[in-house]
Short mmCIF file of C-alpha atoms in Angstrom, two decimals:
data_model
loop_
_atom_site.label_atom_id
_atom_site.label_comp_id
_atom_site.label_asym_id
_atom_site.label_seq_id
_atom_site.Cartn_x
_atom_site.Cartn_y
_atom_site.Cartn_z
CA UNK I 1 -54.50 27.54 -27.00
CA UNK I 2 -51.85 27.63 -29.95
CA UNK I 3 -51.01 29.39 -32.46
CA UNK I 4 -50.90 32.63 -30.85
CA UNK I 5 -54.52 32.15 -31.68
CA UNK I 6 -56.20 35.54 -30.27
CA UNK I 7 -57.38 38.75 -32.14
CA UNK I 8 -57.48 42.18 -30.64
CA UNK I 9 -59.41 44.73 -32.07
CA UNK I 10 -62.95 46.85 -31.06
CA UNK I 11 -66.00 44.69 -31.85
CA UNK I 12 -68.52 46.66 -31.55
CA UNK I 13 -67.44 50.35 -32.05
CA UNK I 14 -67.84 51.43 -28.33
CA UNK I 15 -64.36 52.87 -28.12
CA UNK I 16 -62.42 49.76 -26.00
CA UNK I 17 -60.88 46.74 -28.01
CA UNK I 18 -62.20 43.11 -27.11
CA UNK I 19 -60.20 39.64 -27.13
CA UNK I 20 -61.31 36.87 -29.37
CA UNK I 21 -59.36 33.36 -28.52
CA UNK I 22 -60.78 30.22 -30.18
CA UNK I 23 -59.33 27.46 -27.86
CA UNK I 24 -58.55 23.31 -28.67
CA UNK I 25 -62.79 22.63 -28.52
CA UNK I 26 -65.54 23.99 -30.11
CA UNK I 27 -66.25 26.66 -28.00
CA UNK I 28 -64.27 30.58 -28.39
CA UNK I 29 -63.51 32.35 -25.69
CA UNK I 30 -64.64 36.60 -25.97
CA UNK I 31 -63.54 38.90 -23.56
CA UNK I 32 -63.69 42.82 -22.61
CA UNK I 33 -60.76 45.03 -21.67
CA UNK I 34 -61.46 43.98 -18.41
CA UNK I 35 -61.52 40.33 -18.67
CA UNK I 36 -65.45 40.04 -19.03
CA UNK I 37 -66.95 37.24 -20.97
CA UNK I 38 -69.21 38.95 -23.80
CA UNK I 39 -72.41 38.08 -23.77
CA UNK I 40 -73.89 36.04 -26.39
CA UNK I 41 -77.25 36.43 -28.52
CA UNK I 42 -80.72 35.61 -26.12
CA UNK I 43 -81.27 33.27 -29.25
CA UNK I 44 -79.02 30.62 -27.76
CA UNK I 45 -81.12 30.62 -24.39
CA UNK I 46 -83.68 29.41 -25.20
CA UNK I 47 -83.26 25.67 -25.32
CA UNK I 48 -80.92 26.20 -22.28
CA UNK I 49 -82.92 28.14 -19.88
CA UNK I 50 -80.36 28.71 -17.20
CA UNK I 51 -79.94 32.38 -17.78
CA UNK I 52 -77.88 34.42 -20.19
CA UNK I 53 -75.27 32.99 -22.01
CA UNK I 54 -71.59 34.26 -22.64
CA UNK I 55 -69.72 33.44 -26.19
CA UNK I 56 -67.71 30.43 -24.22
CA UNK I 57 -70.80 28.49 -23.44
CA UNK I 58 -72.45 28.04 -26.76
CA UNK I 59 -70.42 25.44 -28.60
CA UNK I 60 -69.86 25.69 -32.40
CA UNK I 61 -71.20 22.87 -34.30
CA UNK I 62 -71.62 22.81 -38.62
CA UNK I 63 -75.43 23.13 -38.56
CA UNK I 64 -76.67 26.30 -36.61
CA UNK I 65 -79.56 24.42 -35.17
CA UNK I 66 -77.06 22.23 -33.10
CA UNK I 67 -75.43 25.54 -31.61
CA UNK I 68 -78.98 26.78 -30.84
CA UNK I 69 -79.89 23.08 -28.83
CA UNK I 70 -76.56 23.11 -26.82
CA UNK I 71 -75.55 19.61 -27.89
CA UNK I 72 -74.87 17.32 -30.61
CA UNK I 73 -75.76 13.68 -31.73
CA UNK I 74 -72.17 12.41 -32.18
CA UNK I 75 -71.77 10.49 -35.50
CA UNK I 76 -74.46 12.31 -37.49
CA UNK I 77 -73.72 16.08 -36.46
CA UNK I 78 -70.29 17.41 -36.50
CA UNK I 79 -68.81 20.12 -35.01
CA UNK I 80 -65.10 22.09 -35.21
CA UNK I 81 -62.32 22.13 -33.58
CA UNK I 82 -60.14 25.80 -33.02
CA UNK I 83 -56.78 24.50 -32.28
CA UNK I 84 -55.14 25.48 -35.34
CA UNK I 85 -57.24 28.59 -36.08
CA UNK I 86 -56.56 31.86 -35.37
CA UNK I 87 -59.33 34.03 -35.67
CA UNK I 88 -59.46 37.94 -37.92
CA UNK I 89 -61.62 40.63 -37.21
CA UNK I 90 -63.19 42.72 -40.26
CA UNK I 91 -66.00 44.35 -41.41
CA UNK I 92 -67.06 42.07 -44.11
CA UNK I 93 -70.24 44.14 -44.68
CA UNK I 94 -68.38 47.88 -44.34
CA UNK I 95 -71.67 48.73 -41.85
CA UNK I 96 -69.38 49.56 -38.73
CA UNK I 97 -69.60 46.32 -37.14
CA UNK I 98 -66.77 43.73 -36.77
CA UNK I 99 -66.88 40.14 -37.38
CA UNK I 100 -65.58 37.63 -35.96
CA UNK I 101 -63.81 35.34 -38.70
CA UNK I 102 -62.26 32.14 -38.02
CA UNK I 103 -61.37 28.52 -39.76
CA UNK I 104 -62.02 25.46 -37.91
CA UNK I 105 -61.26 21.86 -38.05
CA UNK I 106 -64.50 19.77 -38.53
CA UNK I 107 -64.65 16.48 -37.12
CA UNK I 108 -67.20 13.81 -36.48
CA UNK I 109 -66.86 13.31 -32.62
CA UNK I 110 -68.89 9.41 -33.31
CA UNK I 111 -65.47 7.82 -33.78
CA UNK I 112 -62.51 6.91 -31.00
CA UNK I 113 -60.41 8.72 -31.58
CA UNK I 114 -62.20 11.78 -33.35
CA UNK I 115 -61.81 12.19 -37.11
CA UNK I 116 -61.12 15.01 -39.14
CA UNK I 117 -63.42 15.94 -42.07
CA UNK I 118 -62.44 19.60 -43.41
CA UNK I 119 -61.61 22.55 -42.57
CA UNK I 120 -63.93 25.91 -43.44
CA UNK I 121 -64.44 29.21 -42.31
CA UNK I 122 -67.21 30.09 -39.72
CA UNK I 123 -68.33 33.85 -39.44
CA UNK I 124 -69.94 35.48 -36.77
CA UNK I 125 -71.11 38.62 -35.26
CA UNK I 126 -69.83 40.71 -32.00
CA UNK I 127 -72.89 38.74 -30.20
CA UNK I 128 -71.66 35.47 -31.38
CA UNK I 129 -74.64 34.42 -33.75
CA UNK I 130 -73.79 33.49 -37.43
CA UNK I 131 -73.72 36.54 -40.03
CA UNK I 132 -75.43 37.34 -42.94
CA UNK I 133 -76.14 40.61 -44.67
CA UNK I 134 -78.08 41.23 -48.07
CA UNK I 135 -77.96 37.66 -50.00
CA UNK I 136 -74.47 36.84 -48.01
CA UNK I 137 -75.43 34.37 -45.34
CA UNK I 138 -73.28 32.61 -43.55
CA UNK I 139 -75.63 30.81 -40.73
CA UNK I 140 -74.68 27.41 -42.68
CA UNK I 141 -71.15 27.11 -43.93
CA UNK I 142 -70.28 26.29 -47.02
CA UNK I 143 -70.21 22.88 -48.25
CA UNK I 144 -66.76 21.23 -48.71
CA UNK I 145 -65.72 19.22 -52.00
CA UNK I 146 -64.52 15.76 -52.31
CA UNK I 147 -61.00 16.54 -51.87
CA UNK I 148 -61.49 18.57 -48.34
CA UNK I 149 -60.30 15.80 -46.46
CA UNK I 150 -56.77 16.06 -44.56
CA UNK I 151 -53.96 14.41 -46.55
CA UNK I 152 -52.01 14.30 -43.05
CA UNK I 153 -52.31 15.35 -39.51
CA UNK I 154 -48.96 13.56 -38.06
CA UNK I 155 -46.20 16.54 -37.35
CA UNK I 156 -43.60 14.11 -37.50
CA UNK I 157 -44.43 13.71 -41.23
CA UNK I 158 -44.96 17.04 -41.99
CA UNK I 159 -45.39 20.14 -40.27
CA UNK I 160 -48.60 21.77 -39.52
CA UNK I 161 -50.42 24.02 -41.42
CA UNK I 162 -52.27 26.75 -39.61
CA UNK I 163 -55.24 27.72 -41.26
CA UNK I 164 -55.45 31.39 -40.43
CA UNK I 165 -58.08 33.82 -42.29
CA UNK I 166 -56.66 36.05 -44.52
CA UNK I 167 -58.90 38.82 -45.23
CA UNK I 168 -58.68 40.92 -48.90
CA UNK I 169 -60.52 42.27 -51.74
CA UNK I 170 -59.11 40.16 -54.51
CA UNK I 171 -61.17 40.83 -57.56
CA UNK I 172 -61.21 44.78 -56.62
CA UNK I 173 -65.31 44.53 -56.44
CA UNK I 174 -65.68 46.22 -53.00
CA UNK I 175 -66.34 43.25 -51.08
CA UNK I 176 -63.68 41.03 -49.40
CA UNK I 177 -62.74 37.25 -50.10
CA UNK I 178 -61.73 34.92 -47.48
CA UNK I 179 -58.21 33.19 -47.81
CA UNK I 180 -56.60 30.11 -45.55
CA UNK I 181 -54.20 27.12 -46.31
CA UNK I 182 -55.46 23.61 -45.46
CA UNK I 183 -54.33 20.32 -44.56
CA UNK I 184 -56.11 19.30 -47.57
CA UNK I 185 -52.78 20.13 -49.48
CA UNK I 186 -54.64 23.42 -51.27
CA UNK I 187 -55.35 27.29 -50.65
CA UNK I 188 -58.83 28.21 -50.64
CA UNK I 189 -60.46 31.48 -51.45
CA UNK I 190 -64.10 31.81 -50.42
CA UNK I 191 -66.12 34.75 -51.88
CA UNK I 192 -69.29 36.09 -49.64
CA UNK I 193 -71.06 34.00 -51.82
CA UNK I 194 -69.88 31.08 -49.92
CA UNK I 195 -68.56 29.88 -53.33
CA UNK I 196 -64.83 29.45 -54.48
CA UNK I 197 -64.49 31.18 -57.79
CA UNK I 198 -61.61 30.51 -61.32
CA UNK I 199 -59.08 28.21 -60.28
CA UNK I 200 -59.61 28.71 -56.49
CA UNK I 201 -58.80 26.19 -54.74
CA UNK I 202 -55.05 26.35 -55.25
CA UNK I 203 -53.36 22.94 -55.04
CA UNK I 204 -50.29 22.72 -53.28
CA UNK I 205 -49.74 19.16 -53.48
CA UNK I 206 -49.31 18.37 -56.82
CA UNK I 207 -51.11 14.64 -58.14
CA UNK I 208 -48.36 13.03 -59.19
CA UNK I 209 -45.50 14.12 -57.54
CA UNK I 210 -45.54 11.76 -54.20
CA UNK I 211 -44.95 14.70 -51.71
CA UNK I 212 -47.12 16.03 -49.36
CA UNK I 213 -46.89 19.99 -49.28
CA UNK I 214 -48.96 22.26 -47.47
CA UNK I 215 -48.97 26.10 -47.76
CA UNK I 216 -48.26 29.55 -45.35
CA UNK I 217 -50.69 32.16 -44.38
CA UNK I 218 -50.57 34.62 -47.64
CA UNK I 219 -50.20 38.33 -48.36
CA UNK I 220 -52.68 39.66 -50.85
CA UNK I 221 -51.38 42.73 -52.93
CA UNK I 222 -52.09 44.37 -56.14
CA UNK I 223 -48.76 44.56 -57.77
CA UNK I 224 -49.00 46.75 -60.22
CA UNK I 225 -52.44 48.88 -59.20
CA UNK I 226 -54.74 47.10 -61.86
CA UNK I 227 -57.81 47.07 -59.19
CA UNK I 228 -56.89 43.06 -58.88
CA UNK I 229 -55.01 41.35 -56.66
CA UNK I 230 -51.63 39.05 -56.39
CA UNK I 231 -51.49 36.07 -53.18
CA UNK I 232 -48.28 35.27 -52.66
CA UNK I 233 -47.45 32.12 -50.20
CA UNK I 234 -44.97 29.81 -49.09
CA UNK I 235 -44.95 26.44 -48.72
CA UNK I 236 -43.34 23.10 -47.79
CA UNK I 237 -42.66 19.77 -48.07
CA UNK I 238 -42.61 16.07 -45.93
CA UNK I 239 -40.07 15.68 -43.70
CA UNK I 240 -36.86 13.22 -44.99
CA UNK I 241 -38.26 14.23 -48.33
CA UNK I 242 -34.83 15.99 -49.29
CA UNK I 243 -37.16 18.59 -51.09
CA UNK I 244 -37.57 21.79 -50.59
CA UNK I 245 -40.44 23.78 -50.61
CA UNK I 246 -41.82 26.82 -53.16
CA UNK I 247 -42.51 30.81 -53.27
CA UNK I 248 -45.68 31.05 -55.45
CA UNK I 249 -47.32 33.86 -56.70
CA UNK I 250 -51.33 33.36 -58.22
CA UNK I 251 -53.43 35.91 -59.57
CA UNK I 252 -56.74 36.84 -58.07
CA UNK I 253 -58.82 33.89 -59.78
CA UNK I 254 -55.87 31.59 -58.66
CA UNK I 255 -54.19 31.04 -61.40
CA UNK I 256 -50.38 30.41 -61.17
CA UNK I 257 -48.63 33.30 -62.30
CA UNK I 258 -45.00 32.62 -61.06
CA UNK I 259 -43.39 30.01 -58.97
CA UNK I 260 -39.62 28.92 -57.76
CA UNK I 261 -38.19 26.57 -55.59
CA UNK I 262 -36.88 27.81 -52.14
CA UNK I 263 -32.96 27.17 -51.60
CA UNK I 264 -31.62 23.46 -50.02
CA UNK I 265 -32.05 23.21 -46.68
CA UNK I 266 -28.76 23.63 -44.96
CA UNK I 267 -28.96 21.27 -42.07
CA UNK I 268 -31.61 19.12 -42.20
CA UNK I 269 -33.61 16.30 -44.84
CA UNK I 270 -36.18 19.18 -45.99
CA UNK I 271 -36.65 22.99 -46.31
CA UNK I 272 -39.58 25.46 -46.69
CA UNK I 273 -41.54 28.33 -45.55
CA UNK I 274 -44.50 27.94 -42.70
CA UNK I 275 -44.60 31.32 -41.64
CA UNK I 276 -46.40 34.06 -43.54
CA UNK I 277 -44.00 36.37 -46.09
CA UNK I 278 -44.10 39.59 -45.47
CA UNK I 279 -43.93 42.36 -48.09
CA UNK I 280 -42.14 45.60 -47.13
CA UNK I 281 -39.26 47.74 -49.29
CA UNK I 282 -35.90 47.19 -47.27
CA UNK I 283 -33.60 48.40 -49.57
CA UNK I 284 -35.11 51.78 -50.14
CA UNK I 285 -35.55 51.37 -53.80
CA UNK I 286 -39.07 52.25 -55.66
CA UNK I 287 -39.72 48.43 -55.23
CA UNK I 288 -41.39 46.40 -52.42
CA UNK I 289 -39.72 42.71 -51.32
CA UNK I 290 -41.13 40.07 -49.95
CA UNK I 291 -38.83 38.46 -46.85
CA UNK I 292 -39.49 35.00 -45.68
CA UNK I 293 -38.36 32.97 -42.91
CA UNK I 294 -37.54 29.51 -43.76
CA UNK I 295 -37.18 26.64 -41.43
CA UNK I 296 -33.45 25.43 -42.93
CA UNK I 297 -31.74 28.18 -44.98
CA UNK I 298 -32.46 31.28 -43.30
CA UNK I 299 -33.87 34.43 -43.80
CA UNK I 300 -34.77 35.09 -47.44
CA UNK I 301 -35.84 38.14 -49.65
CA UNK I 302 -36.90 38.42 -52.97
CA UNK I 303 -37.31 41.60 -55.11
CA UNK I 304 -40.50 42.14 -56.52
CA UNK I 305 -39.80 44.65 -59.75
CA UNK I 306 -41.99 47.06 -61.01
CA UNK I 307 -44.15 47.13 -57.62
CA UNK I 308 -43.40 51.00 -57.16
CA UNK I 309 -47.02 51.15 -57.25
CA UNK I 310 -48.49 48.22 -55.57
CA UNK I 311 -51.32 48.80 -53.31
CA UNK I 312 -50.75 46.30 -50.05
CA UNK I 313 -54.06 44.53 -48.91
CA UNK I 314 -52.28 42.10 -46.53
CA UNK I 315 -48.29 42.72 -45.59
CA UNK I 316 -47.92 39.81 -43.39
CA UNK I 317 -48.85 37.36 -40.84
CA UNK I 318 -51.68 37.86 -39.01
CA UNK I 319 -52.31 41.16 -41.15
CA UNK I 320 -50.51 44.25 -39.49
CA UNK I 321 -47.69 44.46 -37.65
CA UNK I 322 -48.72 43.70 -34.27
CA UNK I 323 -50.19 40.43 -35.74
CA UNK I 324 -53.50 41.53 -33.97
CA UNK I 325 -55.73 39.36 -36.75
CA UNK I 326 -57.68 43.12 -37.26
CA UNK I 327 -58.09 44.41 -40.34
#
């Protein structure tokens, strides 16, 4: 497991919190207070008949009728991988129910050595089968574009990006959207619809330019309490690129509202932010700030004016303080 790649919160309303950790397979590991596996839905029995089934021993493939067999044909039907991901908790639906939200790496496991195709979000409920509710269904993922693909994977070029869910209402309609950075050089926000809506997906890497840049888990607030939202994010470049990477705000239909460069890295060939900003007022003043950790110059805050009123719908990484992954 990496990442810090566990959620804590309680699944299924009973009163004790549960353990979600996705682990480097296809397969997520659910626990009780106690250290119990959670069961998983009688559904995936039945190809398997060798008695009930906990989350950890139904494997996570792209089509749902692979998870429901127990195997996959290598080459043809592809499945994730969790090492990157960590999972959030949320009640997409607002029915008193968690679910379990989480990004993974898809990969065709036909080739030697495996090969990554995209990464997406997979939802699913406190019994481990796929959700849907109403018209939202999320038993099939969405589709990925043409440009899904990873532009790099090697940490020695650049460093990672960890695709972590962030979880806010960004158009102010009730319902949440679902935001993570990818190695595909973008930010995506999915709606329920399974759709990514405006200008969403954000690109990062800019055609053109000749750097590889990838982004940081976002925060998601609503800067001046119009009922829509502002994502903020870091980002960063290639290593022994000598560039440094950006702050960038978007509004909610990802649209570039405001962007500057971070400062020079002060020992080393490149400079950015990986870690989530946080927003938070540290000066005592009306106004949030949004502090950021980057990897050669420091700790770094920015004022954000006229935020006196701002309503917060993610403050930092991981969501809350305790960077649980609950929201």
């Amino acid at each position: 497991m990496y990442n810090q790649n566990v959620a804590v919160t309680d699944l299924d309303d009973n009163g004790f919190k549960e353990i979600i950790g996705p682990t480097d397979t296809h397969y997520i590991t659910a626990l009780d207070r106690n250290g119990n596996q959670l069961p998983a839905n009688a559904i995936y029995d039945v190809f398997n008949p060798v008695g009930p089934k906990v989350w950890s021993q139904v494997g996570v493939h792209v089509d749902h009728t692979v998870d429901l067999r127990g195997y996959a044909h290598c080459g043809s039907e592809h499945r994730p991988n969790f090492a990157d991901s960590a999972p959030t908790l949320t009640d997409l639906d607002d029915n008193g129910v968690m679910e379990v939200v989480v990004v993974g790496n898809v990969y065709n496991c036909g080739t030697n050595p495996y090969t990554s195709l995209y990464q997406m979000p997979f939802i699913f409920n406190p019994d481990r089968s796929r959700w849907q509710a109403g018209s939202f269904n999320w038993t099939a993922i969405p589709l990925p574009d043409g440009a899904a693909g990873p532009l790099k994977e090697d940490y020695n070029f650049i460093e990672t990006v960890e695709p972590n869910p962030v979880i806010a209402d960004l158009d102010g309609d009730g319902l949440p959207e679902i935001l993570y950075a990818s190695y595909d050089g973008r930010l995506h926000a999915y709606w329920l619809d399974k759709s990514e809506h405006g200008a969403w997906p954000y690109r990062v890497t800019k055609p053109g330019e000749g750097l590889v840049r990838f982004a940081s888990e976002p925060v998601v607030v609503d800067l001046n309490n119009n009922g829509t939202a502002e994502v903020l994010f870091a980002s960063w470049p290639q290593k022994n690129s000598y560039a440094s990477g950006k702050l960038t705000m978007l509004d909610y239909m990802g649209n570039l509202l405001y962007e500057l460069d971070l400062p020079a890295a002060v020992n080393g060939d490149w400079n950015g932010g990986l870690a989530s900003p946080t927003l938070a007022n540290i000066d005592l003043d009306p106004d949030l700030e949004l502090v950021l950790l980057s990897a050669h110059s420091g700790v770094l805050a920015y004022d954000l004016p006229e935020s006196e009123q701002a309503t917060v719908l993610w403050a930092t990484g991981r969501g809350n303080w305790l960077r649980s992954g609950a929201k």
